[in-house]
Amino acid sequence: MAIATTCCAIALAACGERRSETGTSQVAAQVGQGEVSIHQVNLVLQRQPDLRPEQVETASRTALERLVQLELAVQKANEAKIDREPQVVQALDFARREVLARAYIDRLAETAAKPTAQEIERFYEERPALFKTRRIYSVQELGIVAPSERLPALQARLAAARTVPAMLAELNAGGLTYTLASATKPAEDWALPVLDKLAGMSEGQVEFLPQPPGLRVLMLTGSTPAPRKLEEARLPIEQFLLNERKQQKVDAELKAMRGTTPVKYLGKFAQAAPDAAATAASAPPPVATGNGKAALEAEARSKGIQGLR
């Protein structure tokens, strides 16, 4: 909201400057016979959701310069009649359809009901690892490539090794490919299945997570308490739940549309039609929030909850 207000203020100020010169135009720059509008500048700013209010003026000037370069290229493309080439016509039509579909999805998402205070409080209480007992975890992590049939025996040998150097020696002896990394991140930056493991671990403990194409090994090297009170977490929880609710609404609507609208696959796609339909139903376009930021998709809970900061 602060960004949007600042953008509007800049737009109004620019309009005032321009009005004194040429009436009521909202033109930010004349580029030959063309122009760049204040609205175009604001659209670029809206696509930068993490922009802070004090950064808006500099970002708006940078956006304007990008749009000037874009306008110059468009003018040259029109002079060369590139807009009439078949591939370009198809690309423009596809872009138009994509914008229309996105606008419909965003409008549908905006009808989702906001979470209640009780729902926010329940979310807070049900996830102590994210809030009441929140910690910052330091972890050493091994990513091992191994066929699934070798994983049980491999896990047993690594568990017996106990330390990371001993595990590396075991992997080198077995000729296995692996990566080793260290990370220190707060609870909300870990995928929830990993956080569930970390929350129950003690320093020096090792956990194994089978995942393609092999095995993920986590060793907790340290953790620091960093609890969050309900009032501090209320707004990010509300936004997370609202984004999740928007995505669910879009998922349900698209599923209903697929169920009532005949779709006939032709040619080489006819054989793959059932799989294609299932894929489309399980991967709908993500919803965009009002500030242009991609919302958490349905599988967000398995990827971490970075929005809860």
Coordinates of C-alpha atoms in Angstrom, one line a residue:
M1 CA 0.0 0.0 0.0
A2 CA 2.9 2.4 0.8
I3 CA 4.5 1.7 -2.6
A4 CA 1.2 2.3 -4.4
T5 CA 0.6 5.5 -2.5
T6 CA 4.1 6.7 -3.3
C7 CA 3.7 5.8 -7.0
C8 CA 0.5 7.7 -7.1
A9 CA 2.2 10.7 -5.5
I10 CA 5.0 10.6 -8.1
A11 CA 2.4 10.3 -10.9
L12 CA 0.4 13.3 -9.6
A13 CA 3.5 15.4 -9.2
A14 CA 4.6 14.5 -12.7
C15 CA 1.2 15.3 -14.0
G16 CA 1.3 18.6 -12.3
E17 CA 4.7 19.4 -13.9
R18 CA 3.4 18.4 -17.3
R19 CA 0.1 20.2 -16.8
S20 CA 1.9 23.5 -16.4
E21 CA 3.6 23.0 -19.8
T22 CA 1.0 21.3 -22.1
G23 CA -2.3 21.0 -20.4
T24 CA -3.4 17.7 -18.7
S25 CA -1.1 15.2 -20.4
Q26 CA 0.3 12.3 -18.3
V27 CA 3.4 12.0 -20.6
A28 CA 6.7 11.2 -18.8
A29 CA 8.8 11.5 -21.9
Q30 CA 8.5 12.4 -25.6
V31 CA 10.5 9.9 -27.7
G32 CA 10.6 11.2 -31.3
Q33 CA 7.0 11.0 -32.5
G34 CA 6.1 8.6 -29.7
E35 CA 5.8 9.0 -25.9
V36 CA 6.1 7.2 -22.6
S37 CA 3.3 7.7 -20.1
I38 CA 3.3 8.0 -16.3
H39 CA 1.0 4.9 -16.3
Q40 CA 3.7 2.9 -18.1
V41 CA 6.2 3.9 -15.5
N42 CA 3.9 3.0 -12.6
L43 CA 3.2 -0.4 -14.2
V44 CA 6.9 -1.2 -14.2
L45 CA 7.1 -0.1 -10.5
Q46 CA 4.2 -2.4 -9.6
R47 CA 6.2 -5.3 -10.8
Q48 CA 8.8 -4.7 -8.2
P49 CA 7.0 -5.8 -5.0
D50 CA 9.9 -5.5 -2.7
L51 CA 10.5 -1.8 -3.5
R52 CA 10.8 0.4 -0.5
P53 CA 9.2 3.9 -0.5
E54 CA 12.5 5.6 -0.4
Q55 CA 13.6 3.7 -3.5
V56 CA 10.6 4.6 -5.6
E57 CA 12.0 7.9 -7.1
T58 CA 15.3 6.3 -8.2
A59 CA 13.4 3.2 -9.5
S60 CA 10.9 5.3 -11.4
R61 CA 13.7 7.1 -13.3
T62 CA 15.4 3.8 -14.0
A63 CA 12.0 2.4 -15.3
L64 CA 11.6 5.5 -17.5
E65 CA 14.9 5.0 -19.1
R66 CA 14.1 1.4 -19.8
L67 CA 10.8 2.4 -21.3
V68 CA 12.5 5.0 -23.5
Q69 CA 14.8 2.4 -24.9
L70 CA 11.8 0.1 -25.4
E71 CA 9.9 2.9 -27.3
L72 CA 12.9 3.5 -29.5
A73 CA 13.0 -0.2 -30.4
V74 CA 9.3 -0.3 -31.1
Q75 CA 9.5 2.7 -33.4
K76 CA 12.2 1.0 -35.4
A77 CA 10.3 -2.2 -35.5
N78 CA 7.2 -0.4 -36.8
E79 CA 9.3 1.3 -39.5
A80 CA 10.6 -2.0 -40.6
K81 CA 7.1 -3.4 -40.5
I82 CA 8.2 -6.2 -38.2
D83 CA 4.8 -6.2 -36.6
R84 CA 3.4 -7.8 -39.8
E85 CA 5.7 -10.8 -39.8
P86 CA 3.7 -14.0 -39.1
Q87 CA 5.8 -15.1 -36.1
V88 CA 5.5 -11.7 -34.5
V89 CA 1.7 -11.5 -35.1
Q90 CA 1.4 -14.9 -33.4
A91 CA 3.5 -13.8 -30.5
L92 CA 1.5 -10.6 -30.0
D93 CA -1.7 -12.6 -30.1
F94 CA -0.4 -15.1 -27.6
A95 CA 0.7 -12.3 -25.3
R96 CA -2.7 -10.6 -25.5
R97 CA -4.5 -13.9 -24.6
E98 CA -2.1 -14.5 -21.7
V99 CA -2.8 -11.0 -20.3
L100 CA -6.5 -11.5 -20.6
A101 CA -6.3 -14.9 -18.9
R102 CA -4.1 -13.4 -16.1
A103 CA -6.5 -10.5 -15.6
Y104 CA -9.5 -12.9 -15.2
I105 CA -7.6 -15.1 -12.7
D106 CA -6.5 -12.1 -10.7
R107 CA -10.1 -10.7 -10.7
L108 CA -11.4 -14.1 -9.6
A109 CA -8.7 -14.4 -6.8
E110 CA -9.8 -11.0 -5.4
T111 CA -13.2 -12.4 -4.5
A112 CA -11.6 -14.7 -1.9
A113 CA -12.6 -13.9 1.7
K114 CA -10.0 -12.6 4.1
P115 CA -9.1 -14.9 7.0
T116 CA -10.7 -14.1 10.3
A117 CA -8.8 -13.2 13.5
Q118 CA -9.6 -16.7 14.8
E119 CA -8.1 -18.4 11.8
I120 CA -5.0 -16.3 12.1
E121 CA -4.6 -17.2 15.8
R122 CA -5.2 -20.9 15.1
F123 CA -2.5 -20.9 12.4
Y124 CA -0.1 -19.3 14.9
E125 CA -0.9 -21.8 17.6
E126 CA -0.8 -24.8 15.3
R127 CA 2.7 -24.0 14.1
P128 CA 4.9 -23.3 17.1
A129 CA 8.1 -24.0 15.1
L130 CA 7.4 -21.0 13.0
F131 CA 6.4 -18.7 15.9
K132 CA 6.4 -19.6 19.6
T133 CA 9.5 -21.8 19.4
R134 CA 11.0 -20.3 16.2
R135 CA 14.7 -20.7 15.9
I136 CA 17.5 -19.9 13.5
Y137 CA 19.1 -23.1 12.3
S138 CA 22.6 -23.7 11.2
V139 CA 22.9 -26.9 9.1
Q140 CA 25.4 -28.9 7.1
E141 CA 23.7 -30.6 4.2
L142 CA 24.7 -33.5 1.9
G143 CA 22.9 -34.1 -1.4
I144 CA 23.8 -37.6 -2.6
V145 CA 23.0 -39.1 -6.0
A146 CA 22.3 -42.8 -5.6
P147 CA 19.8 -45.4 -7.0
S148 CA 16.9 -46.1 -4.8
E149 CA 17.8 -49.8 -4.2
R150 CA 21.1 -48.7 -2.6
L151 CA 19.5 -46.1 -0.2
P152 CA 18.8 -48.4 2.8
A153 CA 22.3 -49.8 3.0
L154 CA 23.8 -46.3 2.3
Q155 CA 21.7 -44.7 5.0
A156 CA 22.8 -47.3 7.5
R157 CA 26.5 -46.8 6.7
L158 CA 26.2 -43.0 7.0
A159 CA 24.3 -43.2 10.3
A160 CA 27.2 -45.3 11.6
A161 CA 29.7 -42.8 10.4
R162 CA 28.0 -40.1 12.5
T163 CA 30.3 -37.1 11.5
V164 CA 30.4 -35.3 8.2
P165 CA 34.1 -36.0 7.5
A166 CA 33.4 -39.7 8.1
M167 CA 30.4 -39.6 5.9
L168 CA 32.4 -38.0 3.1
A169 CA 35.0 -40.7 3.4
E170 CA 32.3 -43.3 3.1
L171 CA 30.8 -41.6 0.0
N172 CA 34.3 -41.2 -1.6
A173 CA 35.0 -44.9 -1.0
G174 CA 31.7 -45.9 -2.7
G175 CA 32.4 -43.6 -5.7
L176 CA 29.1 -41.7 -5.1
T177 CA 28.4 -38.2 -6.4
Y178 CA 27.4 -35.7 -3.8
T179 CA 27.3 -32.0 -2.9
L180 CA 28.1 -30.5 0.5
A181 CA 26.7 -27.1 1.7
S182 CA 26.2 -25.1 4.8
A183 CA 23.3 -22.8 5.6
T184 CA 22.1 -20.6 8.4
K185 CA 18.4 -19.7 8.0
P186 CA 15.3 -18.9 10.1
A187 CA 12.5 -21.4 10.4
E188 CA 10.3 -19.8 7.7
D189 CA 13.1 -20.2 5.1
W190 CA 13.1 -24.0 5.4
A191 CA 10.7 -26.2 3.5
L192 CA 8.1 -27.4 6.0
P193 CA 9.1 -31.1 5.9
V194 CA 12.7 -30.1 6.7
L195 CA 11.6 -27.7 9.4
D196 CA 9.6 -30.4 11.0
K197 CA 12.8 -32.5 11.2
L198 CA 15.0 -29.6 12.4
A199 CA 12.5 -28.6 15.2
G200 CA 12.9 -32.0 16.8
M201 CA 16.7 -32.3 16.4
S202 CA 19.4 -31.6 18.9
E203 CA 22.8 -30.2 18.0
G204 CA 25.0 -32.8 16.2
Q205 CA 22.0 -34.9 15.3
V206 CA 21.7 -36.3 11.7
E207 CA 18.5 -36.8 9.8
F208 CA 18.0 -38.5 6.4
L209 CA 15.4 -37.5 3.8
P210 CA 15.2 -39.7 0.7
Q211 CA 14.4 -37.6 -2.3
P212 CA 15.2 -38.0 -6.0
P213 CA 17.8 -38.6 -7.3
G214 CA 19.0 -40.1 -4.0
L215 CA 19.4 -39.0 -0.4
R216 CA 19.4 -35.7 1.5
V217 CA 21.4 -35.7 4.8
L218 CA 21.0 -32.9 7.4
M219 CA 23.3 -32.3 10.3
L220 CA 22.2 -29.6 12.8
T221 CA 25.3 -27.8 13.8
G222 CA 23.6 -25.1 16.0
S223 CA 20.4 -23.2 16.6
T224 CA 19.4 -19.9 18.2
P225 CA 16.0 -19.1 19.7
A226 CA 14.1 -16.3 17.9
P227 CA 10.5 -16.5 18.9
R228 CA 7.8 -14.3 17.4
K229 CA 4.7 -13.0 19.2
L230 CA 1.3 -13.2 17.7
E231 CA 1.0 -9.4 17.0
E232 CA 4.3 -9.5 15.2
A233 CA 3.2 -12.4 13.0
R234 CA -0.4 -11.4 12.5
L235 CA 0.0 -9.5 9.2
P236 CA 2.3 -12.0 7.4
I237 CA 0.0 -14.9 8.5
E238 CA -3.0 -13.0 7.2
Q239 CA -1.3 -12.5 3.8
F240 CA -0.2 -16.1 3.6
L241 CA -3.6 -17.4 4.4
L242 CA -5.2 -15.0 2.0
N243 CA -2.8 -15.9 -0.8
E244 CA -3.5 -19.6 -0.2
R245 CA -7.2 -19.0 -0.2
K246 CA -7.0 -17.1 -3.5
Q247 CA -5.1 -20.0 -5.1
Q248 CA -7.6 -22.5 -3.8
K249 CA -10.4 -20.4 -5.3
V250 CA -8.7 -20.3 -8.7
D251 CA -7.9 -24.0 -8.6
A252 CA -11.6 -24.8 -7.9
E253 CA -12.9 -22.5 -10.6
L254 CA -10.5 -23.9 -13.3
K255 CA -11.3 -27.5 -12.3
A256 CA -15.0 -26.7 -12.6
M257 CA -14.5 -25.1 -16.0
R258 CA -12.6 -28.2 -17.2
G259 CA -15.4 -30.3 -16.0
T260 CA -18.1 -28.4 -17.9
T261 CA -16.3 -27.3 -21.0
P262 CA -15.7 -30.0 -23.8
V263 CA -12.1 -30.2 -24.7
K264 CA -11.2 -32.4 -27.7
Y265 CA -7.5 -33.2 -28.4
L266 CA -6.6 -33.8 -32.0
G267 CA -3.8 -35.3 -34.0
K268 CA -0.7 -36.4 -32.1
F269 CA -2.1 -35.0 -28.9
A270 CA -5.2 -37.2 -28.9
Q271 CA -3.4 -40.2 -27.4
A272 CA -1.9 -38.1 -24.6
A273 CA -5.1 -36.2 -23.8
P274 CA -5.9 -37.8 -20.4
D275 CA -2.4 -37.1 -19.0
A276 CA -2.3 -33.6 -20.4
A277 CA -5.7 -32.8 -18.8
A278 CA -4.4 -34.2 -15.5
T279 CA -1.3 -32.1 -15.7
A280 CA -3.2 -29.0 -16.5
A281 CA -5.6 -29.5 -13.7
S282 CA -2.8 -30.0 -11.2
A283 CA -0.8 -27.0 -12.3
P284 CA -3.0 -24.0 -12.7
P285 CA -1.5 -20.6 -13.3
P286 CA -0.3 -18.9 -10.0
V287 CA -2.4 -16.1 -8.6
A288 CA -0.9 -12.6 -8.4
T289 CA -1.5 -10.5 -5.3
G290 CA -2.4 -6.8 -5.5
N291 CA 1.3 -5.8 -5.4
G292 CA 2.1 -8.0 -8.4
K293 CA 4.0 -10.6 -6.3
A294 CA 3.3 -14.2 -7.2
A295 CA 1.2 -15.8 -4.5
L296 CA 2.1 -19.0 -2.8
E297 CA 0.9 -21.9 -4.8
A298 CA -0.9 -25.0 -3.5
E299 CA 2.3 -26.8 -2.8
A300 CA 3.8 -23.8 -0.9
R301 CA 3.7 -25.8 2.3
S302 CA 6.3 -28.2 0.9
K303 CA 8.6 -25.4 -0.2
G304 CA 8.8 -23.2 2.9
I305 CA 6.9 -20.1 4.0
Q306 CA 9.2 -17.3 3.2
G307 CA 6.2 -14.9 3.3
L308 CA 6.0 -15.2 7.1
R309 CA 8.8 -12.8 7.8

